[in-house]
Amino acid sequence: MPTVLLIEDDEENRKRIALLFARHDWDVIEAEDGAAGIDLALTQRPSLVVCDLLLPRISGLQVCRAIREKLALPKIIVMASRVYDIDRKAVVEAGGDDYFLKPLTWKKIAGAIKRPRRPTQKLIPRQSRALKVHPPSTRIKFWGVRGSIPVPGPSTIGYGGNTTCVEVRIDGDIIILDAGSGIRELGLALEQEFGAAPINLTLLLTHTHWDHIQGLPFFLPAYKAKNSIRVLGYEGARAGLATILAAQMEVPFFPVSLRDLPGTIKIQELKRMEFSVGKVRVRARFLNHPGVCAGYRLFTPDGSISFLPDNEPFEPLKLKLAARDGTHPHRARAQAAVQRSKLVEFLKDSDILIIDSQYTDEKYQERIGWGHGALSRVVSLALESKVKKLFLFHHDPMSDDHKIDKMLERARLMVLESGRKLEVEAAREGAEIWLSGPFASRSVTRHLPDGQRRS
Ligand SMILES: [Zn+2]
Ligand SMILES: [Zn+2]
C-alpha cells in the first residue's frame, strides 16, 4: 500500500484530504507543522507528500527544500489558497512537483500522481560559487547615501536620493551594510550579474530605523528560491530583530510577508561585539543615536572600513541634558570626552570612514538631540582618529546637491587648515571605491555610471 504524508496545520482540511486518500487505499501519516513534516518524510519515506504552502514557522517552501535536499523520490504536492504565479514558480524552484489551489480534489491528486516528474527539476545548489568575474579585491559601492527618507528629484540627482545601503565585496564575498531604499537597485544588479546562479550574501544592519530597512521588501534576491540571505543585527529597542523586520511586511503595509519570501532568509541577532562574516573580522560599537544603533568596522585583507551611518557627537548632547537636569557642564564635558576617546580608539587608523554628517554646524544647533552628525565635529573626529579617507554620509533630505558640494568644500578647508592629511569625499550613489585591484592605484574613487566625475 502506498503511503502519503500530509503536512497541514488546518485540522479540518487535513482530515478531509486524509479521508480522500484512505478511500483510495493509501496509508496516511499526518503532521501539523513543517518541522514534524520534514522529520516524518525523512524517517518514514512516503511515496507522496502533500504540503500546505503557508505553514506556521517553517513554510511549505522550506519543507520542500529540506525534503528534496535529502530525498529524490517522493513526489511533493503543495497546496495553497492563493493563485500568484510567483508562488507556483517558487514551489518548483524549491523542489515541489505540483502546485494546486485549495480545496484539493481526488481528480487533481490522481492527475499529479500519474504525471511523470519534470525532467528539468534539479534543485539549484544552495552554495554560491565564488565569483569569477572579479579580481581579488575589496570594493565598496554606494547604493543609498541619504538619511531619513528617500528624496528623488532634480535637485538631488548628483548625490542621489536613496536611503542608506552600501555594498562591500571582498574577493567576491558580498556584505551589504543596511537595507534602505538603495538596496532595491542593488538587488536588480545582483540578479543581473548572477543570472541562474545562487547568490549568498550577508546583510549587516546597524539598526532598524526605517531608512535603514525600508528597501528590504523590494530586494529582488529575496524573491528567488536559489538565494540565501543572512541578516545580522542587534536586538531592536523594543522588539527582536526578526519581529521588527517582519512587522514592516505585515498585511496593512505590504502584500507579501517576510516568511513567504521564497529565498532562504536567516535572521540572526548578534550578541557579541566582535564576530566574523566569512573571512572578514567585524568589530561593533553602539553609537550615540536613539534606540539601539551599532557602528561596524570591517577588517578586510585590503584595509579596514568603518561604517557609522547614524551618530551624534557626544558633547553638545551631554551639555544640553546637563543644562536640563542641573549637572555641572564640567562634568558633562568630561563624560563626553571619555565616550569620544573610546570612539576614536574604535576608529583608529581606519582606511575608510563612512559617517553620519547630516547637518552643517549651524543646522546642528537647531537639531541637538536628533541623533545625527555635525560637519566640523565629524572632520575633527576623523582627523583625531587618523582615518585615511572620510566619506560624508547620511545626507539630510533637505540638502540638495549644491548644499552637499558646499559642505564638502568646507570639510576640505578644515582639513587644510589643520595641516594634517585626510582625503574627504561626500558619498554619492553609484560611486565605487577600490581598496585594492586594478582601480586602486589610479584613483580611489571611481564614479559610475553617468560620468559626473567630481574628484
Ligand atoms: Zn538613519
Ligand atoms: Zn537612525
CSV table of C-alpha atoms and ligand atoms in Angstrom, one decimal:
chain,number,residue,atom,x,y,z
A,1,MET,CA,0.0,0.0,0.0
A,2,PRO,CA,1.5,3.4,-0.9
A,3,THR,CA,2.0,6.0,1.8
A,4,VAL,CA,1.2,9.7,1.7
A,5,LEU,CA,2.4,12.3,4.2
A,6,LEU,CA,0.0,15.2,4.8
A,7,ILE,CA,1.5,18.4,6.3
A,8,GLU,CA,-1.2,20.8,7.0
A,9,ASP,CA,-1.9,22.9,10.1
A,10,ASP,CA,-5.6,23.3,9.4
A,11,GLU,CA,-7.0,20.2,11.0
A,12,GLU,CA,-10.3,20.1,9.2
A,13,ASN,CA,-8.6,20.2,5.8
A,14,ARG,CA,-6.1,17.7,6.8
A,15,LYS,CA,-8.8,15.2,7.9
A,16,ARG,CA,-10.7,15.8,4.7
A,17,ILE,CA,-7.7,15.0,2.5
A,18,ALA,CA,-6.7,12.0,4.7
A,19,LEU,CA,-10.2,10.6,4.0
A,20,LEU,CA,-9.8,11.0,0.3
A,21,PHE,CA,-6.5,9.0,0.3
A,22,ALA,CA,-7.9,6.3,2.7
A,23,ARG,CA,-10.8,5.7,0.3
A,24,HIS,CA,-8.3,5.0,-2.4
A,25,ASP,CA,-6.3,2.6,-0.3
A,26,TRP,CA,-3.4,4.8,0.8
A,27,ASP,CA,-1.7,4.7,4.1
A,28,VAL,CA,-1.8,8.2,5.6
A,29,ILE,CA,0.6,9.8,8.0
A,30,GLU,CA,-0.1,13.4,9.2
A,31,ALA,CA,1.9,16.3,10.5
A,32,GLU,CA,0.6,19.6,11.9
A,33,ASP,CA,3.7,21.7,11.1
A,34,GLY,CA,6.7,21.9,8.8
A,35,ALA,CA,9.3,20.7,11.3
A,36,ALA,CA,7.3,17.5,12.2
A,37,GLY,CA,6.6,17.0,8.4
A,38,ILE,CA,10.3,17.1,7.5
A,39,ASP,CA,11.1,14.6,10.3
A,40,LEU,CA,8.4,12.2,9.1
A,41,ALA,CA,9.3,12.5,5.5
A,42,LEU,CA,13.0,11.6,6.3
A,43,THR,CA,12.2,8.7,8.6
A,44,GLN,CA,9.0,7.2,7.0
A,45,ARG,CA,10.0,7.8,3.4
A,46,PRO,CA,6.4,8.2,2.0
A,47,SER,CA,5.9,7.9,-1.8
A,48,LEU,CA,3.9,11.2,-1.8
A,49,VAL,CA,4.0,14.4,0.2
A,50,VAL,CA,1.1,16.8,0.3
A,51,CYS,CA,2.0,20.1,2.0
A,52,ASP,CA,0.4,23.4,2.7
A,53,LEU,CA,2.2,26.5,1.5
A,54,LEU,CA,1.5,28.7,4.5
A,55,LEU,CA,2.5,26.7,7.5
A,56,PRO,CA,3.4,28.4,10.8
A,57,ARG,CA,7.2,28.9,11.4
A,58,ILE,CA,8.6,26.7,8.6
A,59,SER,CA,6.9,27.4,5.3
A,60,GLY,CA,5.9,24.9,2.7
A,61,LEU,CA,8.8,26.1,0.5
A,62,GLN,CA,11.3,25.4,3.3
A,63,VAL,CA,9.7,21.9,3.7
A,64,CYS,CA,10.1,21.2,0.0
A,65,ARG,CA,13.7,22.3,0.1
A,66,ALA,CA,14.6,20.3,3.2
A,67,ILE,CA,13.0,17.1,1.9
A,68,ARG,CA,14.4,17.5,-1.6
A,69,GLU,CA,17.9,18.1,-0.4
A,70,LYS,CA,17.8,14.6,1.1
A,71,LEU,CA,15.3,12.6,-0.9
A,72,ALA,CA,14.8,12.4,-4.7
A,73,LEU,CA,11.8,10.1,-4.6
A,74,PRO,CA,8.6,11.4,-3.0
A,75,LYS,CA,6.5,13.5,-5.3
A,76,ILE,CA,5.7,16.7,-3.5
A,77,ILE,CA,2.3,18.5,-4.0
A,78,VAL,CA,2.0,21.9,-2.5
A,79,MET,CA,-1.5,23.4,-1.9
A,80,ALA,CA,-2.4,27.0,-1.2
A,81,SER,CA,-5.4,29.3,-1.1
A,82,ARG,CA,-3.9,31.8,-3.5
A,83,VAL,CA,-3.0,32.0,-7.1
A,84,TYR,CA,0.1,34.0,-7.6
A,85,ASP,CA,2.4,32.8,-10.4
A,86,ILE,CA,5.4,33.8,-8.2
A,87,ASP,CA,4.3,31.1,-5.7
A,88,ARG,CA,4.0,28.4,-8.3
A,89,LYS,CA,7.5,29.2,-9.6
A,90,ALA,CA,8.9,29.3,-6.1
A,91,VAL,CA,7.4,25.9,-5.3
A,92,VAL,CA,9.1,24.4,-8.4
A,93,GLU,CA,12.4,26.1,-7.6
A,94,ALA,CA,12.2,24.7,-4.1
A,95,GLY,CA,11.8,21.1,-5.4
A,96,GLY,CA,8.0,20.8,-5.4
A,97,ASP,CA,6.3,18.9,-8.2
A,98,ASP,CA,2.8,20.4,-8.4
A,99,TYR,CA,1.0,23.4,-7.0
A,100,PHE,CA,-2.7,23.3,-6.5
A,101,LEU,CA,-5.3,25.7,-5.3
A,102,LYS,CA,-7.4,24.5,-2.3
A,103,PRO,CA,-9.6,22.6,-2.0
A,104,LEU,CA,-7.7,19.6,-3.1
A,105,THR,CA,-9.8,17.1,-5.0
A,106,TRP,CA,-9.1,13.5,-5.9
A,107,LYS,CA,-9.1,14.4,-9.5
A,108,LYS,CA,-6.2,16.9,-9.0
A,109,ILE,CA,-4.3,14.4,-6.8
A,110,ALA,CA,-4.7,11.5,-9.3
A,111,GLY,CA,-3.6,13.6,-12.2
A,112,ALA,CA,-0.5,14.7,-10.2
A,113,ILE,CA,0.4,11.1,-9.2
A,114,LYS,CA,0.1,9.9,-12.9
A,115,ARG,CA,2.1,12.8,-14.3
A,116,PRO,CA,5.8,11.9,-14.7
A,117,ARG,CA,8.3,14.0,-12.8
A,118,ARG,CA,9.6,17.1,-14.6
A,119,PRO,CA,13.0,16.3,-16.1
A,120,THR,CA,14.2,19.9,-15.5
A,121,GLN,CA,13.5,19.6,-11.9
A,122,LYS,CA,17.0,19.8,-10.5
A,123,LEU,CA,17.5,21.6,-7.3
A,124,ILE,CA,19.7,24.6,-7.7
A,125,PRO,CA,22.6,24.1,-5.3
A,126,ARG,CA,22.5,26.4,-2.2
A,127,GLN,CA,26.2,27.0,-2.1
A,128,SER,CA,27.1,30.1,-4.1
A,129,ARG,CA,30.1,29.7,-6.3
A,130,ALA,CA,32.9,32.2,-5.9
A,131,LEU,CA,32.6,35.0,-8.4
A,132,LYS,CA,35.0,34.5,-11.2
A,133,VAL,CA,34.4,37.9,-12.8
A,134,HIS,CA,36.0,39.9,-10.0
A,135,PRO,CA,39.7,40.0,-9.5
A,136,PRO,CA,40.8,39.5,-5.9
A,137,SER,CA,40.0,42.8,-4.4
A,138,THR,CA,37.9,44.8,-1.9
A,139,ARG,CA,35.4,47.1,-3.4
A,140,ILE,CA,32.8,49.4,-1.8
A,141,LYS,CA,29.8,50.7,-3.7
A,142,PHE,CA,27.3,53.3,-2.5
A,143,TRP,CA,23.6,52.4,-3.4
A,144,GLY,CA,22.0,54.8,-1.0
A,145,VAL,CA,23.6,57.7,0.8
A,146,ARG,CA,20.6,59.6,2.2
A,147,GLY,CA,19.2,59.7,5.7
A,148,SER,CA,15.6,59.7,7.0
A,149,ILE,CA,13.6,59.5,3.7
A,150,PRO,CA,14.3,58.9,0.0
A,151,VAL,CA,14.3,62.3,-1.8
A,152,PRO,CA,14.5,61.6,-5.6
A,153,GLY,CA,14.3,64.6,-7.9
A,154,PRO,CA,16.2,67.1,-10.0
A,155,SER,CA,17.9,68.8,-7.0
A,156,THR,CA,19.4,65.6,-5.6
A,157,ILE,CA,20.4,63.8,-8.8
A,158,GLY,CA,24.1,64.4,-8.3
A,159,TYR,CA,24.5,62.7,-5.0
A,160,GLY,CA,21.3,60.5,-5.2
A,161,GLY,CA,18.1,60.3,-3.2
A,162,ASN,CA,18.0,56.7,-1.9
A,163,THR,CA,18.4,55.9,1.8
A,164,THR,CA,21.3,54.0,3.3
A,165,CYS,CA,22.7,51.0,1.6
A,166,VAL,CA,26.4,50.2,0.9
A,167,GLU,CA,27.8,47.1,-0.8
A,168,VAL,CA,31.2,45.7,0.2
A,169,ARG,CA,32.8,42.9,-2.0
A,170,ILE,CA,35.7,41.1,-0.6
A,171,ASP,CA,37.2,38.6,-3.1
A,172,GLY,CA,33.6,38.0,-4.4
A,173,ASP,CA,32.0,37.7,-0.9
A,174,ILE,CA,29.1,40.1,-0.5
A,175,ILE,CA,28.4,42.1,2.6
A,176,ILE,CA,25.6,44.6,2.4
A,177,LEU,CA,25.5,47.4,5.0
A,178,ASP,CA,21.9,48.4,5.7
A,179,ALA,CA,18.8,48.0,3.6
A,180,GLY,CA,17.5,51.5,2.9
A,181,SER,CA,15.8,52.1,-0.4
A,182,GLY,CA,19.1,51.9,-2.2
A,183,ILE,CA,19.1,48.1,-1.8
A,184,ARG,CA,16.4,47.8,-4.5
A,185,GLU,CA,18.8,48.8,-7.3
A,186,LEU,CA,21.5,46.6,-5.7
A,187,GLY,CA,19.1,43.6,-5.9
A,188,LEU,CA,18.4,44.2,-9.5
A,189,ALA,CA,22.1,44.5,-10.3
A,190,LEU,CA,22.9,41.3,-8.4
A,191,GLU,CA,20.3,39.3,-10.2
A,192,GLN,CA,21.5,40.5,-13.5
A,193,GLU,CA,25.1,39.6,-12.6
A,194,PHE,CA,24.4,36.1,-11.2
A,195,GLY,CA,21.6,35.0,-13.5
A,196,ALA,CA,20.6,31.5,-12.6
A,197,ALA,CA,23.4,31.0,-10.2
A,198,PRO,CA,22.6,31.2,-6.5
A,199,ILE,CA,23.6,34.4,-4.5
A,200,ASN,CA,24.9,34.0,-1.0
A,201,LEU,CA,25.1,37.2,1.0
A,202,THR,CA,25.2,38.8,4.4
A,203,LEU,CA,23.1,41.8,5.3
A,204,LEU,CA,24.6,43.6,8.3
A,205,LEU,CA,22.1,46.0,9.8
A,206,THR,CA,23.2,48.9,12.0
A,207,HIS,CA,19.7,49.5,13.4
A,208,THR,CA,16.1,49.2,12.4
A,209,HIS,CA,15.1,52.8,11.8
A,210,TRP,CA,13.0,52.8,8.7
A,211,ASP,CA,15.6,54.5,6.4
A,212,HIS,CA,17.9,51.5,7.1
A,213,ILE,CA,15.4,48.6,6.4
A,214,GLN,CA,12.7,50.0,4.2
A,215,GLY,CA,14.2,48.6,1.0
A,216,LEU,CA,14.2,45.0,2.1
A,217,PRO,CA,10.7,44.2,0.9
A,218,PHE,CA,11.9,45.3,-2.6
A,219,PHE,CA,15.1,43.3,-2.6
A,220,LEU,CA,14.7,41.0,-5.6
A,221,PRO,CA,17.2,38.3,-4.5
A,222,ALA,CA,14.8,37.6,-1.5
A,223,TYR,CA,12.2,36.5,-4.0
A,224,LYS,CA,14.3,33.8,-5.6
A,225,ALA,CA,14.5,30.3,-4.0
A,226,LYS,CA,18.0,29.9,-5.3
A,227,ASN,CA,19.4,32.6,-3.0
A,228,SER,CA,20.5,32.6,0.7
A,229,ILE,CA,20.4,35.8,2.7
A,230,ARG,CA,21.8,36.0,6.2
A,231,VAL,CA,20.6,39.1,8.1
A,232,LEU,CA,22.7,40.1,11.1
A,233,GLY,CA,21.9,42.9,13.6
A,234,TYR,CA,21.3,43.7,17.2
A,235,GLU,CA,18.1,43.5,19.0
A,236,GLY,CA,15.8,46.5,18.4
A,237,ALA,CA,14.9,48.9,21.1
A,238,ARG,CA,11.5,47.4,21.9
A,239,ALA,CA,11.4,44.1,20.0
A,240,GLY,CA,13.6,41.4,18.5
A,241,LEU,CA,15.2,42.0,15.1
A,242,ALA,CA,13.1,39.3,13.3
A,243,THR,CA,9.9,40.8,14.7
A,244,ILE,CA,10.7,44.3,13.5
A,245,LEU,CA,11.7,43.1,10.0
A,246,ALA,CA,8.6,41.0,9.7
A,247,ALA,CA,6.4,43.9,11.0
A,248,GLN,CA,7.1,46.2,8.1
A,249,MET,CA,5.9,43.5,5.7
A,250,GLU,CA,2.6,42.7,7.6
A,251,VAL,CA,-0.6,42.9,5.7
A,252,PRO,CA,-1.6,46.5,6.3
A,253,PHE,CA,1.7,47.7,4.9
A,254,PHE,CA,2.8,45.1,2.3
A,255,PRO,CA,1.2,42.3,0.3
A,256,VAL,CA,4.0,39.7,0.8
A,257,SER,CA,5.0,38.6,4.3
A,258,LEU,CA,8.7,38.0,5.2
A,259,ARG,CA,8.2,34.3,5.9
A,260,ASP,CA,6.6,33.8,2.4
A,261,LEU,CA,9.6,35.1,0.6
A,262,PRO,CA,11.0,32.2,-1.5
A,263,GLY,CA,14.7,32.9,-0.8
A,264,THR,CA,16.2,31.4,2.3
A,265,ILE,CA,16.4,34.2,4.8
A,266,LYS,CA,18.1,33.6,8.1
A,267,ILE,CA,17.8,36.4,10.7
A,268,GLN,CA,20.4,36.2,13.4
A,269,GLU,CA,20.5,38.6,16.4
A,270,LEU,CA,24.1,39.5,17.3
A,271,LYS,CA,25.1,39.0,20.9
A,272,ARG,CA,28.8,39.8,20.7
A,273,MET,CA,30.7,42.9,19.7
A,274,GLU,CA,33.3,41.1,17.7
A,275,PHE,CA,32.4,38.4,15.1
A,276,SER,CA,33.3,37.2,11.6
A,277,VAL,CA,31.5,37.3,8.3
A,278,GLY,CA,33.3,34.8,6.1
A,279,LYS,CA,36.9,35.9,6.2
A,280,VAL,CA,36.2,39.4,7.4
A,281,ARG,CA,36.6,40.2,11.1
A,282,VAL,CA,34.0,42.7,12.3
A,283,ARG,CA,34.1,44.9,15.4
A,284,ALA,CA,30.9,46.6,16.5
A,285,ARG,CA,30.2,49.5,18.8
A,286,PHE,CA,26.9,51.1,19.9
A,287,LEU,CA,26.6,54.7,18.8
A,288,ASN,CA,25.1,57.9,20.1
A,289,HIS,CA,21.7,57.6,18.4
A,290,PRO,CA,18.2,57.0,19.7
A,291,GLY,CA,17.4,53.3,20.3
A,292,VAL,CA,19.9,50.5,19.6
A,293,CYS,CA,22.2,51.5,16.8
A,294,ALA,CA,25.6,49.9,16.0
A,295,GLY,CA,28.6,51.1,14.0
A,296,TYR,CA,30.8,48.4,12.4
A,297,ARG,CA,34.4,48.2,11.5
A,298,LEU,CA,35.2,45.6,8.8
A,299,PHE,CA,38.8,44.3,8.7
A,300,THR,CA,39.3,43.2,5.1
A,301,PRO,CA,42.6,41.9,3.7
A,302,ASP,CA,43.0,45.3,1.9
A,303,GLY,CA,42.3,47.6,4.8
A,304,SER,CA,39.5,48.5,7.3
A,305,ILE,CA,36.2,50.1,6.6
A,306,SER,CA,34.3,51.9,9.4
A,307,PHE,CA,30.6,52.4,8.9
A,308,LEU,CA,28.7,54.7,11.3
A,309,PRO,CA,25.7,55.9,9.3
A,310,ASP,CA,23.8,57.4,12.3
A,311,ASN,CA,25.7,59.1,15.1
A,312,GLU,CA,25.6,62.3,17.1
A,313,PRO,CA,28.6,64.0,18.7
A,314,PHE,CA,28.6,63.4,22.4
A,315,GLU,CA,29.4,66.8,23.9
A,316,PRO,CA,26.6,69.0,22.7
A,317,LEU,CA,24.0,66.5,23.7
A,318,LYS,CA,25.6,66.0,27.1
A,319,LEU,CA,25.7,69.7,27.7
A,320,LYS,CA,22.1,70.1,26.6
A,321,LEU,CA,21.0,67.4,29.0
A,322,ALA,CA,23.2,68.8,31.8
A,323,ALA,CA,21.6,72.2,31.5
A,324,ARG,CA,18.2,70.5,31.8
A,325,ASP,CA,19.0,68.4,34.9
A,326,GLY,CA,21.4,70.7,36.7
A,327,THR,CA,24.6,68.7,36.1
A,328,HIS,CA,27.7,70.9,36.1
A,329,PRO,CA,28.9,71.5,32.5
A,330,HIS,CA,32.4,70.5,33.6
A,331,ARG,CA,31.2,67.0,34.4
A,332,ALA,CA,29.2,66.7,31.3
A,333,ARG,CA,32.2,67.7,29.2
A,334,ALA,CA,34.4,65.1,31.0
A,335,GLN,CA,31.8,62.4,30.4
A,336,ALA,CA,31.6,63.3,26.8
A,337,ALA,CA,35.4,63.3,26.4
A,338,VAL,CA,35.6,59.7,27.8
A,339,GLN,CA,33.0,58.5,25.3
A,340,ARG,CA,34.6,60.3,22.4
A,341,SER,CA,38.1,58.9,23.2
A,342,LYS,CA,36.6,55.4,23.1
A,343,LEU,CA,35.1,56.1,19.7
A,344,VAL,CA,38.5,57.5,18.5
A,345,GLU,CA,40.1,54.2,19.7
A,346,PHE,CA,37.4,52.2,17.7
A,347,LEU,CA,38.1,54.2,14.5
A,348,LYS,CA,41.9,54.5,14.9
A,349,ASP,CA,43.7,54.2,11.5
A,350,SER,CA,40.6,53.2,9.5
A,351,ASP,CA,41.4,53.2,5.8
A,352,ILE,CA,37.8,54.3,5.1
A,353,LEU,CA,35.3,56.0,7.4
A,354,ILE,CA,31.7,56.4,6.2
A,355,ILE,CA,29.9,58.5,8.8
A,356,ASP,CA,26.8,60.4,9.5
A,357,SER,CA,27.4,64.1,8.5
A,358,GLN,CA,23.8,65.0,8.2
A,359,TYR,CA,24.0,68.7,9.3
A,360,THR,CA,26.0,71.8,8.8
A,361,ASP,CA,27.3,73.1,12.1
A,362,GLU,CA,24.6,75.9,12.0
A,363,LYS,CA,21.8,73.5,11.3
A,364,TYR,CA,23.0,71.1,14.0
A,365,GLN,CA,22.5,73.8,16.7
A,366,GLU,CA,18.8,73.5,16.0
A,367,ARG,CA,18.9,69.7,15.9
A,368,ILE,CA,20.8,68.8,19.0
A,369,GLY,CA,19.3,65.5,20.3
A,370,TRP,CA,18.1,64.3,16.9
A,371,GLY,CA,20.8,61.7,16.8
A,372,HIS,CA,22.8,62.9,13.8
A,373,GLY,CA,26.2,64.3,12.9
A,374,ALA,CA,27.6,67.9,12.5
A,375,LEU,CA,30.1,68.6,9.8
A,376,SER,CA,33.1,70.1,11.8
A,377,ARG,CA,32.8,67.5,14.6
A,378,VAL,CA,32.9,64.7,12.0
A,379,VAL,CA,36.0,66.1,10.4
A,380,SER,CA,37.8,66.6,13.7
A,381,LEU,CA,36.8,63.1,14.8
A,382,ALA,CA,38.3,61.7,11.5
A,383,LEU,CA,41.5,63.7,11.9
A,384,GLU,CA,42.0,62.6,15.5
A,385,SER,CA,41.3,59.0,14.6
A,386,LYS,CA,44.0,59.2,11.8
A,387,VAL,CA,41.5,58.0,9.2
A,388,LYS,CA,42.8,57.9,5.7
A,389,LYS,CA,39.7,58.7,3.7
A,390,LEU,CA,36.5,60.2,5.0
A,391,PHE,CA,33.1,59.9,3.4
A,392,LEU,CA,30.4,62.4,4.5
A,393,PHE,CA,27.2,60.2,4.6
A,394,HIS,CA,23.5,60.1,5.5
A,395,HIS,CA,22.9,63.4,3.8
A,396,ASP,CA,20.0,65.4,5.1
A,397,PRO,CA,16.8,65.2,2.9
A,398,MET,CA,16.9,69.0,2.9
A,399,SER,CA,20.4,69.1,1.4
A,400,ASP,CA,20.4,69.4,-2.3
A,401,ASP,CA,23.4,68.8,-4.5
A,402,HIS,CA,24.6,72.4,-4.2
A,403,LYS,CA,24.5,72.3,-0.4
A,404,ILE,CA,26.4,69.0,-0.2
A,405,ASP,CA,29.0,70.5,-2.5
A,406,LYS,CA,29.4,73.4,-0.1
A,407,MET,CA,29.7,71.1,2.9
A,408,LEU,CA,32.4,69.1,1.1
A,409,GLU,CA,34.3,72.3,0.4
A,410,ARG,CA,34.0,73.3,4.0
A,411,ALA,CA,35.2,69.9,5.2
A,412,ARG,CA,38.3,70.0,2.9
A,413,LEU,CA,39.1,73.5,4.0
A,414,MET,CA,39.0,72.4,7.6
A,415,VAL,CA,41.5,69.6,6.8
A,416,LEU,CA,43.7,72.1,5.0
A,417,GLU,CA,43.7,74.4,8.0
A,418,SER,CA,44.6,71.6,10.3
A,419,GLY,CA,47.8,71.0,8.4
A,420,ARG,CA,47.1,67.2,8.6
A,421,LYS,CA,46.4,64.7,5.9
A,422,LEU,CA,42.9,63.4,5.2
A,423,GLU,CA,41.0,62.8,2.0
A,424,VAL,CA,37.4,63.9,2.1
A,425,GLU,CA,34.6,63.0,-0.2
A,426,ALA,CA,30.8,63.2,0.0
A,427,ALA,CA,29.3,59.8,-0.6
A,428,ARG,CA,27.4,59.6,-3.9
A,429,GLU,CA,25.1,57.0,-5.2
A,430,GLY,CA,26.8,54.8,-7.8
A,431,ALA,CA,30.4,55.7,-6.6
A,432,GLU,CA,32.8,52.8,-6.2
A,433,ILE,CA,35.9,52.7,-4.1
A,434,TRP,CA,38.5,50.1,-4.6
A,435,LEU,CA,40.8,49.3,-1.7
A,436,SER,CA,42.9,47.1,-4.0
A,437,GLY,CA,42.8,45.7,-7.5
A,438,PRO,CA,43.2,47.4,-10.9
A,439,PHE,CA,41.5,50.7,-9.9
A,440,ALA,CA,43.0,51.3,-6.5
A,441,SER,CA,46.3,52.6,-7.7
A,442,ARG,CA,44.9,55.0,-10.2
A,443,SER,CA,42.1,56.7,-8.2
A,444,VAL,CA,40.5,55.6,-5.1
A,445,THR,CA,37.1,56.8,-6.1
A,446,ARG,CA,35.6,55.8,-9.4
A,447,HIS,CA,32.2,57.4,-10.2
A,448,LEU,CA,29.8,55.4,-12.2
A,449,PRO,CA,27.9,55.4,-14.4
A,450,ASP,CA,27.0,58.9,-15.6
A,451,GLY,CA,30.4,60.4,-16.0
A,452,GLN,CA,29.7,63.2,-13.5
A,453,ARG,CA,33.2,62.8,-12.0
A,454,ARG,CA,33.7,65.1,-9.1
A,455,SER,CA,37.2,64.1,-7.9
B,1,ZN,ZN,19.2,56.9,9.5
B,2,ZN,ZN,18.5,56.1,12.8
